[in-house]
Amino acid sequence: MTPPRASGTRPHSRSSWFRSFCAFCLDVTRRDPFRSAAQTILAVLISYNAAQWLRLSEPSWAVFSALYVIQGSVGGTLTAARDRVLGAVLGSLVALGCIHLIGLGGWRTILCLLAGIGIMSLITGVRPRYSYGLVPVAILIIAPGVELLENAVHKIGAIALGATAGAAASVLILPRQAHRSAEQHLAKALEGCGELLSACMAGVLAQDAPDLRTAHDRIARELAAAGTMIEQTRLRRKRRRHVPLTPLLKQIERLWYSLAMADRLSARCLPEPLRDHLGEPVRNATRDAERFLGEIGQALADGTLPARAGGIRSPASGVAAAVEQMRSDGLFQPLPQEDIEQVFGLSLAWQQLSRNMNGLLEVAGDSQDGTAAA
């Protein structure tokens, strides 16, 4: 007799598949390429339809402006839109001034173009964010049109329309705040630092030297992305709920530089007698440090202030105490000089890492002190 088929197996499988598919789609929408593509499409649609409704003579200027305004965050897009409009106004004024003073036709056009581009290039050298002003300078001088002033006003209006469309798209669809994105990138960098530290200490205590290039590349990528987002942030109010991002970025960079010392130590495994004395203190310090970095990173990812703690002096001190005990017992005398240098280098590395991690706590503590004072 055939046993009855278990009920609910297939529906449960379909439900699990559907939930996995929805989670995958949600994860895709959070990624930068999808967000940038969606915002750019919406910005182009808004700018083109608005230009048609306003009956602009050259709607392409609005579309082109919208294409290159979208940045990695709302704050970055708003800043880029503002700078594009100001650059267009400044470039148009430079072009009109050169045309009025030099004139157009024959050699005058060439001289006017050289003067306009030269002046705008000097301005761009001092204020790079106004570099878009070079475009209206060249266009207005080379193709001035019948009504020069009216043509300049129309171009500025079209550029402003496209920039406004880009700013609106960044707010309307999948908006991302620069400071939140920076916090998330810094959280991933801290996670990478914890994994790198664990891999380095595993190399010190084991026979196989790990390949740490991937971990270093990940940290470098996240720190670079965080720096870009920090530059785009428009958070100017008193930060009651946010860790100061620039000092935090510098502290994480210092931590990463200190991990380079641990990286060099991992190229050579400690001899067996030294591992017997230092293995347990190093494992304890690594475990506590990785947990500490994970807690700080999780707090950043959640948008909350990291909890203040007493630091991680105890594990690092445990490594230093074990090294001092070995020295007092005379265990270093029969060892080669290379082994002795590696042991003291390991102790020095942990002391520096402890200072770096306590620096992270000081940054978080400063922000909490500001919250309490407010």
XYZ file of C-alpha atoms in Angstrom:
374
model
C 0.000 0.000 0.000
C 1.437 3.368 -0.999
C 1.863 5.740 1.981
C -0.065 8.995 1.711
C 1.836 12.000 0.393
C 2.743 14.510 3.029
C 0.426 17.467 2.710
C 1.804 20.971 2.421
C 5.224 19.986 1.078
C 4.908 21.635 -2.315
C 3.118 24.791 -1.117
C 5.773 25.224 1.561
C 8.487 24.829 -1.063
C 6.804 27.379 -3.313
C 6.386 29.793 -0.426
C 10.047 29.450 0.524
C 11.073 30.010 -3.083
C 8.863 33.086 -3.332
C 10.299 34.558 -0.127
C 13.835 33.945 -1.388
C 12.980 35.595 -4.695
C 11.477 38.633 -2.946
C 14.540 38.918 -0.696
C 16.793 38.751 -3.751
C 14.801 41.466 -5.545
C 14.893 43.664 -2.457
C 18.651 43.217 -2.199
C 19.067 44.156 -5.866
C 17.094 47.380 -5.419
C 19.458 48.415 -2.633
C 22.550 48.139 -4.809
C 24.123 51.220 -6.358
C 23.881 50.181 -10.049
C 20.126 49.571 -9.853
C 19.465 52.724 -7.838
C 21.552 54.865 -10.184
C 19.884 53.417 -13.279
C 16.369 53.916 -11.887
C 17.057 57.499 -10.829
C 18.701 58.356 -14.140
C 15.741 56.984 -16.125
C 13.290 58.962 -14.015
C 15.397 62.130 -14.290
C 15.499 61.857 -18.092
C 11.737 61.293 -18.276
C 11.022 64.284 -16.053
C 13.432 66.603 -17.866
C 12.300 65.639 -21.370
C 8.570 65.896 -20.644
C 9.030 69.180 -18.781
C 11.066 70.587 -21.671
C 8.343 69.545 -24.122
C 5.626 71.052 -21.942
C 7.561 74.322 -21.648
C 8.243 74.228 -25.426
C 11.968 74.722 -25.029
C 13.781 75.147 -28.313
C 16.583 72.754 -27.296
C 15.287 70.096 -24.879
C 18.512 68.117 -25.307
C 20.271 70.522 -22.924
C 17.825 69.583 -20.176
C 18.225 65.863 -20.852
C 22.033 66.032 -20.932
C 22.058 67.986 -17.682
C 19.814 65.404 -15.992
C 22.017 62.538 -17.184
C 25.141 63.694 -15.378
C 23.659 65.128 -12.173
C 22.788 61.831 -10.446
C 25.294 61.016 -7.698
C 25.599 58.355 -5.023
C 23.284 60.085 -2.544
C 20.587 62.724 -2.234
C 23.053 65.218 -0.813
C 25.557 64.557 -3.585
C 22.896 64.978 -6.275
C 21.595 68.220 -4.784
C 25.126 69.591 -4.567
C 25.913 68.540 -8.149
C 22.660 70.135 -9.391
C 23.455 73.405 -7.647
C 27.025 73.472 -8.926
C 25.887 72.679 -12.478
C 23.470 75.597 -12.550
C 25.972 77.987 -10.998
C 28.645 76.802 -13.422
C 26.305 77.344 -16.382
C 25.452 80.856 -15.211
C 29.105 81.719 -14.652
C 30.160 80.260 -18.003
C 27.416 82.138 -19.830
C 28.472 85.423 -18.207
C 32.097 84.799 -19.199
C 31.057 84.033 -22.787
C 28.824 87.100 -23.040
C 31.551 89.303 -21.597
C 34.172 88.041 -24.062
C 31.803 88.431 -26.998
C 30.939 91.989 -25.937
C 34.585 93.016 -25.529
C 36.199 91.118 -28.425
C 33.381 90.419 -30.846
C 32.766 87.538 -33.251
C 33.812 86.708 -36.783
C 37.069 85.447 -38.216
C 40.035 85.823 -35.921
C 37.848 87.531 -33.277
C 35.926 84.277 -32.749
C 39.175 82.375 -32.180
C 40.490 85.020 -29.796
C 37.147 85.180 -27.979
C 37.097 81.398 -27.623
C 40.642 81.315 -26.264
C 39.921 84.100 -23.806
C 36.639 82.582 -22.622
C 38.033 79.087 -22.190
C 41.137 80.467 -20.476
C 39.168 82.546 -17.992
C 36.756 79.723 -17.214
C 39.621 77.256 -16.850
C 41.249 79.534 -14.284
C 37.976 79.700 -12.362
C 37.630 75.918 -12.572
C 41.165 75.500 -11.266
C 40.181 77.398 -8.128
C 36.630 75.983 -7.904
C 36.519 72.614 -9.716
C 32.814 72.191 -9.005
C 32.063 74.886 -11.599
C 33.752 72.969 -14.418
C 30.475 72.596 -16.351
C 30.747 76.314 -17.131
C 33.248 75.439 -19.863
C 30.403 73.942 -21.925
C 28.252 77.094 -22.314
C 31.393 79.162 -22.886
C 32.335 77.074 -25.912
C 28.801 76.678 -27.278
C 27.791 80.336 -26.977
C 30.973 81.532 -28.687
C 31.058 78.929 -31.470
C 27.278 78.886 -32.129
C 25.929 82.130 -30.665
C 22.596 82.159 -32.496
C 20.648 85.191 -33.680
C 19.640 86.497 -30.255
C 22.744 86.007 -28.127
C 21.307 86.994 -24.740
C 18.062 85.107 -25.277
C 19.999 82.021 -26.379
C 22.124 82.138 -23.231
C 19.057 82.480 -21.003
C 17.359 79.532 -22.734
C 20.417 77.325 -22.255
C 20.729 78.249 -18.588
C 17.044 77.515 -18.115
C 17.333 74.120 -19.806
C 20.371 73.215 -17.704
C 18.558 74.279 -14.546
C 15.535 72.227 -15.582
C 17.648 69.103 -16.088
C 19.471 69.617 -12.798
C 16.169 70.053 -10.983
C 14.831 66.874 -12.605
C 17.880 64.942 -11.420
C 17.488 66.293 -7.880
C 13.794 65.374 -7.886
C 14.541 61.843 -9.115
C 17.097 61.281 -6.348
C 14.461 62.215 -3.763
C 11.482 60.413 -5.316
C 12.925 56.974 -6.070
C 15.207 54.928 -3.807
C 16.616 57.970 -1.945
C 19.796 57.399 -0.011
C 21.244 59.799 2.516
C 24.971 60.363 2.246
C 25.682 60.104 5.981
C 23.765 56.811 6.282
C 25.602 55.377 3.305
C 28.913 56.506 4.818
C 28.043 54.819 8.117
C 27.231 51.570 6.317
C 30.497 51.629 4.378
C 32.435 52.319 7.577
C 30.619 49.425 9.244
C 31.715 47.105 6.426
C 35.274 48.420 6.729
C 35.269 47.593 10.453
C 33.943 44.130 9.684
C 36.743 43.693 7.170
C 39.308 44.851 9.748
C 38.038 42.238 12.193
C 38.309 39.485 9.582
C 41.769 40.678 8.579
C 42.953 40.664 12.198
C 41.617 37.136 12.702
C 43.345 35.914 9.531
C 46.632 37.559 10.524
C 46.647 35.983 13.977
C 45.709 32.624 12.456
C 48.800 32.941 10.262
C 50.948 33.746 13.291
C 49.733 30.667 15.155
C 49.341 28.219 12.238
C 51.625 26.816 9.584
C 49.832 28.203 6.510
C 50.239 31.881 5.697
C 46.848 33.217 4.528
C 46.367 35.336 1.401
C 45.250 38.697 2.776
C 45.111 40.716 -0.437
C 41.346 40.255 -0.785
C 40.751 41.507 2.756
C 42.950 44.574 2.191
C 41.195 45.328 -1.108
C 37.801 45.135 0.562
C 38.797 47.525 3.346
C 40.339 49.972 0.875
C 37.195 49.878 -1.266
C 34.844 50.502 1.657
C 36.971 53.330 3.065
C 37.140 55.021 -0.339
C 33.362 54.755 -0.728
C 32.850 56.117 2.792
C 35.124 59.076 2.032
C 33.121 59.866 -1.099
C 29.843 59.762 0.819
C 31.239 61.944 3.601
C 32.123 64.578 1.008
C 28.543 64.472 -0.276
C 26.816 64.717 3.089
C 24.715 67.793 3.689
C 24.152 67.093 7.396
C 24.987 70.448 8.937
C 22.717 70.500 11.971
C 23.944 69.583 15.444
C 24.480 65.847 15.315
C 22.639 64.427 18.249
C 22.247 60.934 16.856
C 25.234 60.566 14.552
C 28.877 59.744 15.142
C 31.189 62.376 13.587
C 32.090 60.659 10.340
C 35.371 62.317 9.389
C 37.143 61.550 12.710
C 35.734 58.023 12.600
C 37.058 57.509 9.073
C 40.522 58.635 10.164
C 40.464 56.289 13.162
C 39.523 53.310 10.991
C 42.284 54.209 8.535
C 44.780 54.247 11.415
C 43.491 50.861 12.529
C 43.981 49.510 9.021
C 47.535 50.857 8.890
C 48.282 49.128 12.207
C 46.926 45.872 10.804
C 49.693 46.049 8.206
C 52.088 45.251 11.055
C 50.040 42.158 11.937
C 49.997 41.258 8.244
C 53.794 41.218 8.107
C 53.966 39.099 11.266
C 51.616 36.513 9.736
C 54.131 35.728 6.994
C 56.073 33.595 9.488
C 54.524 31.177 11.961
C 55.686 31.233 15.579
C 57.786 28.213 16.594
C 56.052 25.503 18.618
C 57.479 26.485 22.073
C 56.391 30.085 21.597
C 52.914 29.066 20.435
C 52.480 27.085 23.645
C 52.989 30.244 25.729
C 51.376 32.852 23.453
C 48.636 30.884 21.722
C 45.912 31.319 24.336
C 46.511 35.066 25.041
C 46.594 35.825 21.294
C 43.388 33.872 20.656
C 41.617 35.637 23.523
C 42.750 39.053 22.320
C 41.715 38.274 18.743
C 38.295 37.024 19.794
C 37.611 40.079 21.979
C 38.902 42.518 19.366
C 36.824 40.965 16.589
C 33.722 41.089 18.792
C 34.456 44.730 19.669
C 34.808 45.747 16.010
C 31.657 43.819 15.137
C 29.649 45.646 17.824
C 30.877 49.055 16.678
C 30.150 48.174 13.046
C 26.679 46.848 13.850
C 25.837 50.036 15.746
C 26.901 52.100 12.730
C 24.923 49.924 10.322
C 21.823 50.304 12.525
C 22.254 54.072 12.700
C 22.729 54.137 16.472
C 25.506 55.360 18.723
C 27.997 52.665 19.782
C 27.782 51.838 23.461
C 30.636 53.174 25.557
C 32.855 50.524 27.046
C 36.123 50.191 28.874
C 38.109 49.391 25.768
C 40.080 46.238 25.072
C 43.144 46.883 27.175
C 42.819 43.574 29.038
C 43.366 41.162 26.092
C 46.241 43.248 24.741
C 47.700 43.423 28.217
C 47.380 39.645 28.397
C 49.651 39.288 25.377
C 52.128 41.759 26.847
C 52.022 39.967 30.222
C 52.704 36.598 28.581
C 55.690 38.064 26.734
C 57.018 39.623 29.924
C 56.605 36.328 31.778
C 58.579 34.518 29.083
C 61.344 37.107 29.377
C 61.414 36.777 33.178
C 61.645 32.990 32.925
C 64.622 33.287 30.578
C 62.864 31.543 27.701
C 64.285 33.978 25.163
C 67.947 33.151 25.782
C 68.154 29.958 23.674
C 65.967 31.413 20.896
C 67.275 32.859 17.626
C 67.182 36.631 17.337
C 64.557 36.406 14.603
C 62.112 34.609 16.904
C 62.678 37.122 19.696
C 62.015 40.037 17.335
C 58.809 38.395 16.129
C 57.520 37.963 19.695
C 58.185 41.571 20.661
C 56.758 42.715 17.330
C 53.577 40.797 18.126
C 53.315 42.482 21.525
C 53.917 45.897 19.967
C 51.284 45.255 17.306
C 48.660 44.459 19.932
C 49.515 47.560 21.932
C 49.050 49.709 18.821
C 45.810 47.962 17.895
C 44.504 48.585 21.407
C 45.257 52.298 21.080
C 43.479 52.400 17.727
C 40.382 50.686 19.079
C 40.269 52.927 22.111
C 40.444 55.816 19.647
C 37.239 54.485 18.071
C 35.606 54.557 21.494
C 36.747 58.137 22.030
C 35.043 59.212 18.801
C 31.842 57.494 19.881
C 32.207 58.943 23.365
C 32.546 62.483 21.998
C 29.277 62.100 20.093
C 27.522 60.736 23.188
C 28.873 63.597 25.293
C 27.381 66.001 22.740
C 24.059 64.185 22.996
C 24.065 64.412 26.769
C 24.959 68.098 26.683
C 22.126 68.787 24.267
